[in-house]
Short mmCIF file of C-alpha atoms in Angstrom, two decimals:
data_model
loop_
_atom_site.label_atom_id
_atom_site.label_comp_id
_atom_site.label_asym_id
_atom_site.label_seq_id
_atom_site.Cartn_x
_atom_site.Cartn_y
_atom_site.Cartn_z
CA MET A 1 -13.21 -70.75 -71.77
CA THR A 2 -15.44 -72.11 -68.99
CA THR A 3 -13.89 -72.28 -65.57
CA ILE A 4 -13.42 -75.83 -64.35
CA TRP A 5 -13.03 -76.53 -60.60
CA ASN A 6 -10.74 -79.58 -60.86
CA LYS A 7 -9.11 -79.73 -64.31
CA ASP A 8 -7.10 -82.86 -63.45
CA ALA A 9 -10.18 -84.79 -62.56
CA GLU A 10 -12.79 -83.28 -64.84
CA GLY A 11 -10.52 -83.36 -67.99
CA MET A 12 -9.21 -86.82 -67.69
CA SER A 13 -9.11 -89.06 -70.77
CA ARG A 14 -11.65 -91.85 -71.05
CA GLU A 15 -8.80 -94.36 -70.61
CA ASP A 16 -7.62 -92.68 -67.43
CA ILE A 17 -11.15 -92.42 -66.05
CA GLU A 18 -11.80 -96.12 -66.62
CA GLU A 19 -8.41 -97.10 -65.14
CA LEU A 20 -9.20 -95.01 -62.00
CA GLN A 21 -12.70 -96.40 -61.83
CA LEU A 22 -11.49 -99.99 -61.92
CA LYS A 23 -8.86 -99.41 -59.20
CA ASN A 24 -11.45 -97.75 -56.97
CA LEU A 25 -14.11 -100.31 -57.64
CA GLN A 26 -11.76 -103.18 -56.73
CA ALA A 27 -10.91 -101.37 -53.49
CA THR A 28 -14.56 -100.66 -52.69
CA VAL A 29 -15.72 -104.21 -53.32
CA LYS A 30 -12.89 -105.53 -51.12
CA ASN A 31 -13.88 -102.99 -48.43
CA VAL A 32 -17.50 -103.89 -48.26
CA TYR A 33 -16.81 -107.60 -48.41
CA GLU A 34 -14.52 -107.29 -45.41
CA ASN A 35 -16.40 -104.69 -43.43
CA VAL A 36 -20.11 -104.84 -44.17
CA PRO A 37 -21.68 -108.22 -43.13
CA TYR A 38 -24.63 -107.62 -45.36
CA TYR A 39 -22.48 -107.49 -48.49
CA LYS A 40 -20.27 -110.35 -47.40
CA LYS A 41 -23.35 -112.61 -46.94
CA LYS A 42 -24.87 -111.49 -50.19
CA TYR A 43 -21.71 -112.00 -52.26
CA SER A 44 -20.78 -115.27 -50.56
CA GLU A 45 -24.29 -116.69 -51.37
CA ILE A 46 -23.85 -116.20 -55.05
CA GLY A 47 -20.18 -117.10 -55.01
CA VAL A 48 -18.64 -113.77 -56.12
CA PHE A 49 -15.54 -112.47 -54.38
CA PRO A 50 -13.48 -109.35 -54.55
CA GLU A 51 -10.81 -111.05 -56.66
CA ASP A 52 -13.37 -111.69 -59.35
CA ILE A 53 -13.44 -108.06 -60.26
CA GLN A 54 -10.67 -107.92 -62.92
CA TYR A 55 -12.38 -105.47 -65.38
CA LEU A 56 -15.00 -102.78 -65.10
CA LYS A 57 -17.46 -105.04 -66.92
CA ASP A 58 -17.11 -107.51 -64.03
CA ILE A 59 -19.30 -105.23 -61.94
CA GLU A 60 -22.17 -106.99 -63.67
CA LYS A 61 -21.40 -110.03 -61.62
CA LEU A 62 -22.39 -108.29 -58.45
CA PRO A 63 -26.02 -108.19 -57.29
CA PHE A 64 -28.00 -104.90 -57.15
CA THR A 65 -28.56 -103.08 -53.94
CA THR A 66 -32.11 -101.67 -53.48
CA LYS A 67 -33.86 -99.45 -51.04
CA ASP A 68 -35.24 -102.63 -49.38
CA ASP A 69 -31.61 -103.80 -48.64
CA LEU A 70 -30.94 -100.52 -46.95
CA ARG A 71 -34.14 -100.63 -44.91
CA GLU A 72 -33.31 -104.20 -43.91
CA THR A 73 -30.09 -103.00 -42.29
CA TYR A 74 -31.64 -99.89 -40.64
CA PRO A 75 -30.20 -97.82 -39.09
CA PHE A 76 -26.47 -98.44 -39.23
CA GLY A 77 -26.03 -101.90 -40.77
CA MET A 78 -24.45 -100.63 -44.02
CA PHE A 79 -21.63 -98.71 -42.34
CA ALA A 80 -18.17 -99.92 -43.31
CA VAL A 81 -16.32 -98.01 -40.51
CA SER A 82 -16.77 -97.97 -36.75
CA PRO A 83 -19.48 -95.55 -35.54
CA LYS A 84 -16.90 -93.24 -34.04
CA LYS A 85 -15.57 -92.44 -37.58
CA ILE A 86 -19.06 -91.41 -38.68
CA ILE A 87 -19.41 -87.61 -38.14
CA GLU A 88 -22.71 -87.05 -39.83
CA VAL A 89 -25.88 -88.90 -40.69
CA HIS A 90 -28.66 -88.09 -43.14
CA SER A 91 -31.90 -89.78 -43.90
CA SER A 92 -34.50 -89.89 -46.62
CA SER A 93 -38.13 -89.50 -45.71
CA GLY A 94 -39.44 -92.89 -44.76
CA THR A 95 -41.38 -93.30 -47.93
CA THR A 96 -42.52 -96.82 -47.45
CA GLY A 97 -41.67 -98.29 -44.06
CA LYS A 98 -38.29 -97.44 -42.51
CA PRO A 99 -36.29 -94.44 -43.84
CA VAL A 100 -32.90 -94.92 -45.54
CA VAL A 101 -29.95 -93.71 -43.35
CA SER A 102 -26.73 -92.40 -44.85
CA GLY A 103 -23.55 -92.11 -42.93
CA TYR A 104 -20.47 -89.98 -43.66
CA THR A 105 -16.81 -89.79 -42.46
CA ARG A 106 -14.88 -86.55 -42.40
CA GLN A 107 -13.37 -87.58 -45.72
CA ASP A 108 -16.79 -88.31 -47.21
CA ILE A 109 -18.03 -84.83 -46.29
CA ASP A 110 -14.95 -83.35 -47.95
CA ASP A 111 -15.58 -85.43 -51.05
CA TRP A 112 -19.24 -84.28 -51.11
CA GLY A 113 -18.01 -80.70 -50.99
CA GLU A 114 -15.63 -81.50 -53.86
CA THR A 115 -18.30 -82.86 -56.16
CA MET A 116 -20.72 -80.01 -55.40
CA ALA A 117 -17.91 -77.41 -55.84
CA ARG A 118 -17.45 -78.82 -59.33
CA GLY A 119 -21.16 -78.44 -59.93
CA LEU A 120 -21.39 -74.84 -58.63
CA THR A 121 -18.35 -73.93 -60.71
CA MET A 122 -20.12 -75.31 -63.78
CA MET A 123 -22.82 -72.72 -63.05
CA GLY A 124 -20.32 -69.96 -62.95
CA VAL A 125 -20.03 -69.66 -59.12
CA ASP A 126 -16.91 -68.47 -57.52
CA GLU A 127 -15.63 -67.04 -54.23
CA ASP A 128 -17.15 -63.69 -54.82
CA ASP A 129 -20.69 -65.07 -54.97
CA ILE A 130 -23.45 -65.06 -52.35
CA ILE A 131 -25.59 -68.18 -52.61
CA GLN A 132 -29.15 -68.16 -51.18
CA ASN A 133 -29.78 -71.80 -50.42
CA THR A 134 -33.52 -72.57 -50.11
CA HIS A 135 -33.08 -76.33 -50.10
CA GLY A 136 -34.00 -77.91 -46.78
CA TYR A 137 -31.46 -78.39 -44.03
CA GLY A 138 -31.88 -81.15 -41.44
CA LEU A 139 -32.07 -84.91 -42.25
CA PHE A 140 -32.69 -84.08 -45.97
CA THR A 141 -29.39 -83.92 -47.82
CA GLY A 142 -30.37 -81.12 -50.19
CA GLY A 143 -29.33 -78.10 -48.25
CA PHE A 144 -26.10 -79.48 -46.93
CA GLY A 145 -24.67 -80.66 -50.30
CA VAL A 146 -24.87 -77.15 -51.66
CA HIS A 147 -23.59 -75.77 -48.39
CA TYR A 148 -20.38 -77.94 -48.41
CA GLY A 149 -19.73 -77.09 -52.00
CA ALA A 150 -20.03 -73.38 -51.32
CA HIS A 151 -17.66 -73.65 -48.45
CA LYS A 152 -15.11 -75.45 -50.59
CA ILE A 153 -15.17 -72.71 -53.29
CA GLY A 154 -15.19 -69.96 -50.65
CA SER A 155 -18.46 -68.30 -51.71
CA THR A 156 -20.83 -66.95 -49.05
CA VAL A 157 -23.79 -69.18 -48.32
CA ILE A 158 -27.09 -67.97 -46.83
CA PRO A 159 -28.54 -71.21 -45.20
CA ILE A 160 -32.14 -69.93 -45.19
CA SER A 161 -33.63 -73.39 -45.99
CA THR A 162 -37.23 -73.94 -47.20
CA GLY A 163 -40.22 -71.80 -46.52
CA GLN A 164 -40.66 -68.24 -45.11
CA THR A 165 -41.27 -67.10 -48.65
CA ARG A 166 -41.71 -63.40 -47.97
CA ARG A 167 -38.53 -63.37 -45.86
CA GLN A 168 -36.67 -65.14 -48.76
CA ILE A 169 -37.64 -62.22 -50.99
CA GLU A 170 -36.45 -59.64 -48.45
CA ILE A 171 -33.13 -61.44 -48.08
CA MET A 172 -32.65 -61.65 -51.79
CA GLU A 173 -32.91 -57.87 -51.97
CA ASP A 174 -31.01 -56.96 -48.83
CA PHE A 175 -28.12 -59.41 -49.04
CA ASN A 176 -27.62 -59.09 -52.81
CA ALA A 177 -27.54 -62.88 -53.33
CA SER A 178 -26.03 -63.53 -56.83
CA MET A 179 -27.05 -67.16 -57.03
CA ILE A 180 -30.09 -69.11 -55.70
CA ILE A 181 -30.79 -72.78 -55.21
CA PHE A 182 -34.49 -74.11 -55.20
CA THR A 183 -36.82 -76.77 -56.36
CA PRO A 184 -38.34 -75.76 -59.70
CA SER A 185 -41.93 -75.46 -58.38
CA TYR A 186 -40.73 -73.42 -55.40
CA GLY A 187 -38.65 -71.15 -57.64
CA LEU A 188 -41.72 -70.30 -59.71
CA TYR A 189 -43.64 -69.67 -56.53
CA LEU A 190 -40.95 -67.32 -55.26
CA ALA A 191 -41.21 -65.37 -58.50
CA GLU A 192 -44.90 -65.03 -58.12
CA VAL A 193 -44.73 -63.90 -54.52
CA ALA A 194 -41.92 -61.46 -55.34
CA LYS A 195 -44.26 -59.79 -57.87
CA GLU A 196 -47.04 -59.65 -55.29
CA GLU A 197 -44.56 -57.84 -52.92
CA GLY A 198 -43.81 -55.34 -55.66
CA VAL A 199 -40.37 -56.82 -56.40
CA ASP A 200 -39.41 -57.59 -59.98
CA PRO A 201 -37.59 -60.98 -59.88
CA LYS A 202 -35.76 -60.14 -63.14
CA LYS A 203 -34.09 -57.27 -61.42
CA LEU A 204 -32.68 -59.22 -58.43
CA GLY A 205 -29.41 -59.71 -60.20
CA PHE A 206 -29.00 -63.38 -60.08
CA LYS A 207 -26.28 -64.63 -62.40
CA ALA A 208 -27.23 -68.32 -62.01
CA ILE A 209 -29.89 -70.65 -60.55
CA GLY A 210 -29.41 -74.24 -59.37
CA PHE A 211 -32.49 -76.47 -59.14
CA GLY A 212 -33.25 -80.04 -58.52
CA ALA A 213 -35.09 -82.54 -56.17
CA GLU A 214 -38.13 -82.91 -58.42
CA MET A 215 -39.17 -83.71 -62.07
CA TRP A 216 -39.21 -80.81 -64.49
CA THR A 217 -39.68 -79.93 -68.14
CA GLU A 218 -37.75 -77.69 -70.56
CA GLU A 219 -40.81 -75.34 -70.55
CA MET A 220 -40.50 -75.09 -66.76
CA ARG A 221 -36.81 -74.31 -67.03
CA ASN A 222 -37.58 -71.59 -69.66
CA LYS A 223 -40.17 -70.09 -67.34
CA ILE A 224 -37.75 -70.02 -64.39
CA GLU A 225 -35.02 -68.44 -66.53
CA GLU A 226 -37.38 -65.88 -67.92
CA SER A 227 -38.85 -65.10 -64.46
CA PHE A 228 -35.35 -64.39 -62.93
CA ASN A 229 -33.49 -63.40 -66.06
CA ALA A 230 -30.74 -65.91 -65.31
CA PRO A 231 -29.70 -69.33 -66.57
CA ALA A 232 -30.97 -72.35 -64.59
CA TYR A 233 -28.88 -75.56 -64.04
CA ASN A 234 -30.06 -78.94 -62.94
CA ILE A 235 -28.57 -80.75 -59.91
CA TYR A 236 -29.06 -84.52 -59.30
CA GLY A 237 -28.40 -86.51 -56.17
CA LEU A 238 -29.56 -89.28 -53.97
CA THR A 239 -29.38 -89.62 -50.16
CA GLU A 240 -28.35 -93.26 -50.54
CA LEU A 241 -25.20 -92.55 -52.51
CA MET A 242 -24.32 -89.18 -50.90
CA GLY A 243 -26.80 -86.35 -51.75
CA PRO A 244 -26.86 -83.59 -54.39
CA GLY A 245 -23.71 -83.23 -56.44
CA ILE A 246 -23.60 -86.62 -58.03
CA ALA A 247 -24.32 -85.01 -61.33
CA VAL A 248 -24.68 -81.37 -62.34
CA GLU A 249 -25.43 -79.49 -65.54
CA CYS A 250 -22.69 -77.28 -67.10
CA SER A 251 -23.10 -74.09 -69.07
CA GLU A 252 -24.05 -76.03 -72.20
CA GLN A 253 -27.23 -77.32 -70.47
CA LYS A 254 -27.02 -80.54 -72.46
CA GLY A 255 -27.14 -83.15 -69.70
CA LEU A 256 -25.67 -83.41 -66.24
CA HIS A 257 -21.87 -84.41 -65.74
CA ILE A 258 -21.42 -87.30 -63.36
CA SER A 259 -18.34 -87.16 -61.18
CA GLU A 260 -17.13 -90.41 -62.55
CA ASP A 261 -14.14 -90.62 -60.17
CA TYR A 262 -16.64 -90.91 -57.32
CA PHE A 263 -19.52 -92.67 -58.94
CA TYR A 264 -19.70 -95.49 -61.53
CA PRO A 265 -22.94 -95.15 -63.57
CA GLU A 266 -24.73 -97.98 -65.50
CA ILE A 267 -28.04 -98.05 -67.34
CA ILE A 268 -30.11 -101.25 -67.16
CA ASP A 269 -33.34 -102.54 -68.57
CA SER A 270 -35.64 -102.50 -65.48
CA LYS A 271 -37.35 -105.73 -66.46
CA THR A 272 -34.44 -107.89 -67.67
CA LYS A 273 -31.82 -106.20 -65.41
CA LYS A 274 -29.41 -106.41 -68.34
CA THR A 275 -26.96 -103.53 -68.89
CA LEU A 276 -27.79 -101.36 -71.85
CA ASP A 277 -25.59 -99.60 -74.34
CA PRO A 278 -24.68 -95.88 -74.00
CA GLY A 279 -27.34 -93.61 -75.38
CA THR A 280 -30.15 -96.16 -74.60
CA LYS A 281 -32.81 -95.05 -72.15
CA GLY A 282 -33.20 -97.16 -69.07
CA GLU A 283 -32.85 -97.19 -65.25
CA LEU A 284 -29.81 -95.52 -63.70
CA VAL A 285 -27.65 -97.70 -61.43
CA LEU A 286 -24.95 -96.08 -59.32
CA THR A 287 -21.92 -97.33 -57.43
CA ASN A 288 -19.90 -95.35 -54.82
CA LEU A 289 -16.24 -95.56 -55.79
CA LYS A 290 -14.48 -93.65 -52.99
CA ARG A 291 -16.85 -93.52 -50.03
CA GLU A 292 -15.56 -94.62 -46.63
CA GLY A 293 -18.55 -94.46 -44.34
CA MET A 294 -21.11 -96.29 -46.33
CA PRO A 295 -20.16 -97.49 -49.80
CA ILE A 296 -23.16 -98.66 -51.81
CA ILE A 297 -22.63 -100.92 -54.78
CA ARG A 298 -24.98 -101.10 -57.84
CA PHE A 299 -27.80 -99.15 -56.34
CA ARG A 300 -30.98 -99.19 -58.43
CA THR A 301 -32.11 -95.60 -58.37
CA LYS A 302 -35.35 -96.34 -60.30
CA ASP A 303 -34.73 -93.05 -62.26
CA ILE A 304 -35.02 -93.28 -66.04
CA THR A 305 -32.33 -91.63 -68.12
CA SER A 306 -29.54 -92.28 -70.68
CA LEU A 307 -25.81 -91.67 -70.84
CA ASP A 308 -23.78 -89.68 -73.34
CA TYR A 309 -19.98 -90.26 -73.41
CA ASP A 310 -19.19 -87.78 -76.17
CA LYS A 311 -16.85 -84.95 -75.05
CA CYS A 312 -18.86 -81.89 -73.95
CA ASP A 313 -18.25 -78.49 -75.50
CA CYS A 314 -17.61 -77.12 -71.97
CA GLY A 315 -14.24 -79.07 -71.99
CA ARG A 316 -15.17 -81.65 -69.34
CA THR A 317 -14.78 -85.35 -70.25
CA PHE A 318 -17.10 -86.83 -67.58
CA VAL A 319 -20.19 -88.65 -68.97
CA ARG A 320 -23.45 -86.75 -69.13
CA MET A 321 -26.80 -88.19 -68.02
CA ALA A 322 -30.04 -86.83 -69.62
CA ARG A 323 -32.56 -85.21 -67.29
CA ILE A 324 -34.79 -87.72 -65.48
CA THR A 325 -38.01 -88.26 -67.41
CA GLY A 326 -39.67 -90.93 -65.23
CA ARG A 327 -39.36 -93.74 -62.70
CA SER A 328 -39.36 -97.52 -63.13
CA ASP A 329 -41.56 -97.78 -59.97
CA ASP A 330 -44.70 -96.01 -58.87
CA MET A 331 -43.03 -93.22 -56.88
CA LEU A 332 -44.11 -89.70 -57.50
CA LYS A 333 -42.07 -86.61 -56.74
CA VAL A 334 -44.42 -83.78 -55.68
CA LYS A 335 -42.97 -80.48 -54.47
CA GLY A 336 -39.60 -82.28 -54.04
CA VAL A 337 -41.15 -84.91 -51.76
CA ALA A 338 -41.04 -88.59 -52.71
CA ILE A 339 -44.52 -90.16 -52.34
CA PHE A 340 -45.58 -93.73 -52.88
CA PRO A 341 -49.26 -94.64 -53.45
CA SER A 342 -48.84 -97.34 -50.71
CA GLN A 343 -48.25 -94.47 -48.24
CA ILE A 344 -51.62 -92.88 -49.17
CA GLU A 345 -53.23 -96.31 -48.92
CA LYS A 346 -51.83 -96.85 -45.49
CA ALA A 347 -53.26 -93.49 -44.31
CA LEU A 348 -56.63 -94.26 -45.92
CA LEU A 349 -56.83 -97.61 -44.02
CA LYS A 350 -56.83 -95.71 -40.70
CA ALA A 351 -60.00 -93.83 -41.62
CA ASN A 352 -63.57 -95.10 -41.07
CA ASP A 353 -66.63 -94.60 -43.26
CA ILE A 354 -64.65 -94.91 -46.55
CA GLU A 355 -64.22 -97.61 -49.14
CA PRO A 356 -60.76 -98.91 -50.12
CA HIS A 357 -60.99 -97.31 -53.54
CA TYR A 358 -59.00 -94.23 -54.27
CA GLN A 359 -57.18 -92.23 -56.94
CA ILE A 360 -54.29 -89.85 -56.62
CA ILE A 361 -54.33 -86.94 -59.13
CA VAL A 362 -51.38 -84.85 -59.62
CA THR A 363 -51.57 -81.67 -61.62
CA ARG A 364 -49.58 -78.49 -62.08
CA PRO A 365 -52.19 -75.83 -62.54
CA ASN A 366 -50.19 -72.71 -61.75
CA LEU A 367 -46.64 -74.05 -62.05
CA MET A 368 -46.92 -75.52 -58.59
CA ASP A 369 -47.65 -79.20 -58.09
CA ASP A 370 -51.11 -79.94 -56.78
CA ILE A 371 -52.07 -83.29 -55.40
CA GLU A 372 -55.65 -84.44 -54.83
CA VAL A 373 -56.76 -87.73 -53.27
CA LYS A 374 -60.26 -88.88 -54.42
CA VAL A 375 -61.66 -91.52 -52.13
CA GLU A 376 -65.08 -93.27 -52.10
CA ALA A 377 -67.30 -92.48 -49.17
CA SER A 378 -69.19 -95.44 -47.72
CA GLU A 379 -72.89 -95.70 -48.48
CA ASN A 380 -74.06 -94.48 -45.07
CA LEU A 381 -71.55 -91.52 -44.91
CA PHE A 382 -72.53 -90.41 -48.43
CA PHE A 383 -76.13 -89.85 -47.25
CA ASP A 384 -75.09 -88.45 -43.96
CA GLU A 385 -74.90 -84.76 -43.08
CA VAL A 386 -72.41 -82.40 -44.65
CA LYS A 387 -70.77 -81.63 -41.26
CA GLU A 388 -69.81 -85.31 -40.79
CA MET A 389 -68.31 -85.48 -44.28
CA ILE A 390 -66.16 -82.44 -43.64
CA ASN A 391 -64.92 -84.00 -40.37
CA ILE A 392 -63.94 -87.21 -42.21
CA LYS A 393 -62.27 -85.30 -45.01
CA ASN A 394 -60.16 -83.33 -42.52
CA LYS A 395 -59.33 -86.47 -40.63
CA ILE A 396 -58.21 -88.25 -43.84
CA GLY A 397 -56.10 -85.12 -44.74
CA ASP A 398 -54.39 -85.23 -41.38
CA TYR A 399 -53.65 -89.02 -41.76
CA ILE A 400 -52.11 -88.44 -45.15
CA GLU A 401 -50.12 -85.43 -44.03
CA ASN A 402 -48.77 -87.42 -41.13
CA GLU A 403 -47.65 -90.19 -43.57
CA ILE A 404 -46.12 -88.17 -46.39
CA GLY A 405 -45.43 -84.75 -44.83
CA LEU A 406 -47.63 -82.88 -47.39
CA ARG A 407 -51.10 -81.42 -47.10
CA VAL A 408 -53.31 -82.76 -49.94
CA LYS A 409 -56.71 -81.95 -51.14
CA VAL A 410 -59.08 -84.72 -50.19
CA THR A 411 -62.33 -85.24 -52.26
CA LEU A 412 -65.01 -87.71 -51.09
CA VAL A 413 -66.84 -89.15 -54.10
CA GLU A 414 -69.93 -91.37 -54.41
CA PRO A 415 -69.63 -94.98 -53.68
CA LYS A 416 -68.58 -97.10 -56.82
CA SER A 417 -67.79 -93.94 -58.79
CA ILE A 418 -63.98 -94.63 -59.05
CA PRO A 419 -63.35 -96.94 -62.08
CA ARG A 420 -62.65 -100.61 -61.25
CA SER A 421 -59.99 -102.55 -63.04
CA GLU A 422 -59.62 -106.29 -63.69
CA GLY A 423 -55.86 -105.89 -63.82
CA LYS A 424 -53.70 -103.43 -61.86
CA ALA A 425 -55.80 -100.60 -60.50
CA VAL A 426 -54.98 -97.21 -61.91
CA ARG A 427 -54.19 -95.47 -58.65
CA VAL A 428 -52.24 -92.53 -59.97
CA ILE A 429 -53.15 -90.06 -62.61
CA ASP A 430 -50.18 -87.68 -63.26
CA GLU A 431 -51.41 -84.84 -65.51
CA ARG A 432 -48.15 -82.74 -65.20
CA ASN A 433 -46.83 -83.69 -68.61
CA LEU A 434 -43.25 -83.98 -67.50
CA HIS A 435 -41.73 -85.73 -70.55
#
């Protein structure tokens, strides 16, 4: 029998789950109406009030919250408590304009640890384990979610964060880590570097791997499992709602269990915004049910998935979401970093001697994401000397890196060589085959 972290919560009947969700939803809606001016204004404008939430289905009367709403209230306008009760803040990378800020009370941090402890337990982690956490620490929520979950369980966590790849391999060997957390592309890179260093990743003795923060395929998972000779489990999270731990895969590897006592999931049609039936693919919408510091209601994640309410063979009753297979907007996830074409465009507009025609090409040649930006040189630059073209290329590379935090390959192409479109220009060509 699989170990379950919190049997009372994770084994509730569907009836009990829904009863608890309704109670928590009613309390949350009342809380934001009374304590978050932004929500009060929004709800009052459409004439919906806390007492209108009589059933779970009534959530559909409430408007959606989007990233734009959160940017509009930057930095602390969505907090539902006084600033002195907020003990920690995190932030997403400012993908388009202002970043999104997330605030946590002491109770929120405890709850975050609880949901992640459930997820780590699904992967077979217990207090005897040593977890090497290569997710980034800092404003990014990735590292901290795993960290708090590990603390809750009592396992040892190595907060090594991202990078220092050769040091990572040394630590895996010296500290006898039994579990590792990484993004899929970084995991494959670690396996590659380990071999270069004369270390067989299969013999490192990992019993489980947790991965997330970017798109992946089953082939990629198989490659990771084969490389490290250990099962790999997916972790899902969003800075806006909390961070990693919203949903995690169990030993069955047939979808990620959402902690439904903390989050209420819906699937909508991105175009009509209507709620879809269970099992139908659409955009995931999430609502915080217990959060104190910054409860978010009906947040449009833009992630495409479906929900399965059938009881899982692992014994847990929480709904499972399928792995994310796409986005309802034009965001790309490359090496765990969220990138919008508009950011690339913004960077290109700063450069001289180029035309405003570009293409972003994303590939995965050697299991690691590669991103290339093709941009048309102006007539005079194209016939200029090579040295000048190299300077411009480097400058564009710097502008883009400054905007998205990643170094990309910049290719200058002949004027008028990028296809023109009568309709919406095809700016992004994603050749990674992530479906």
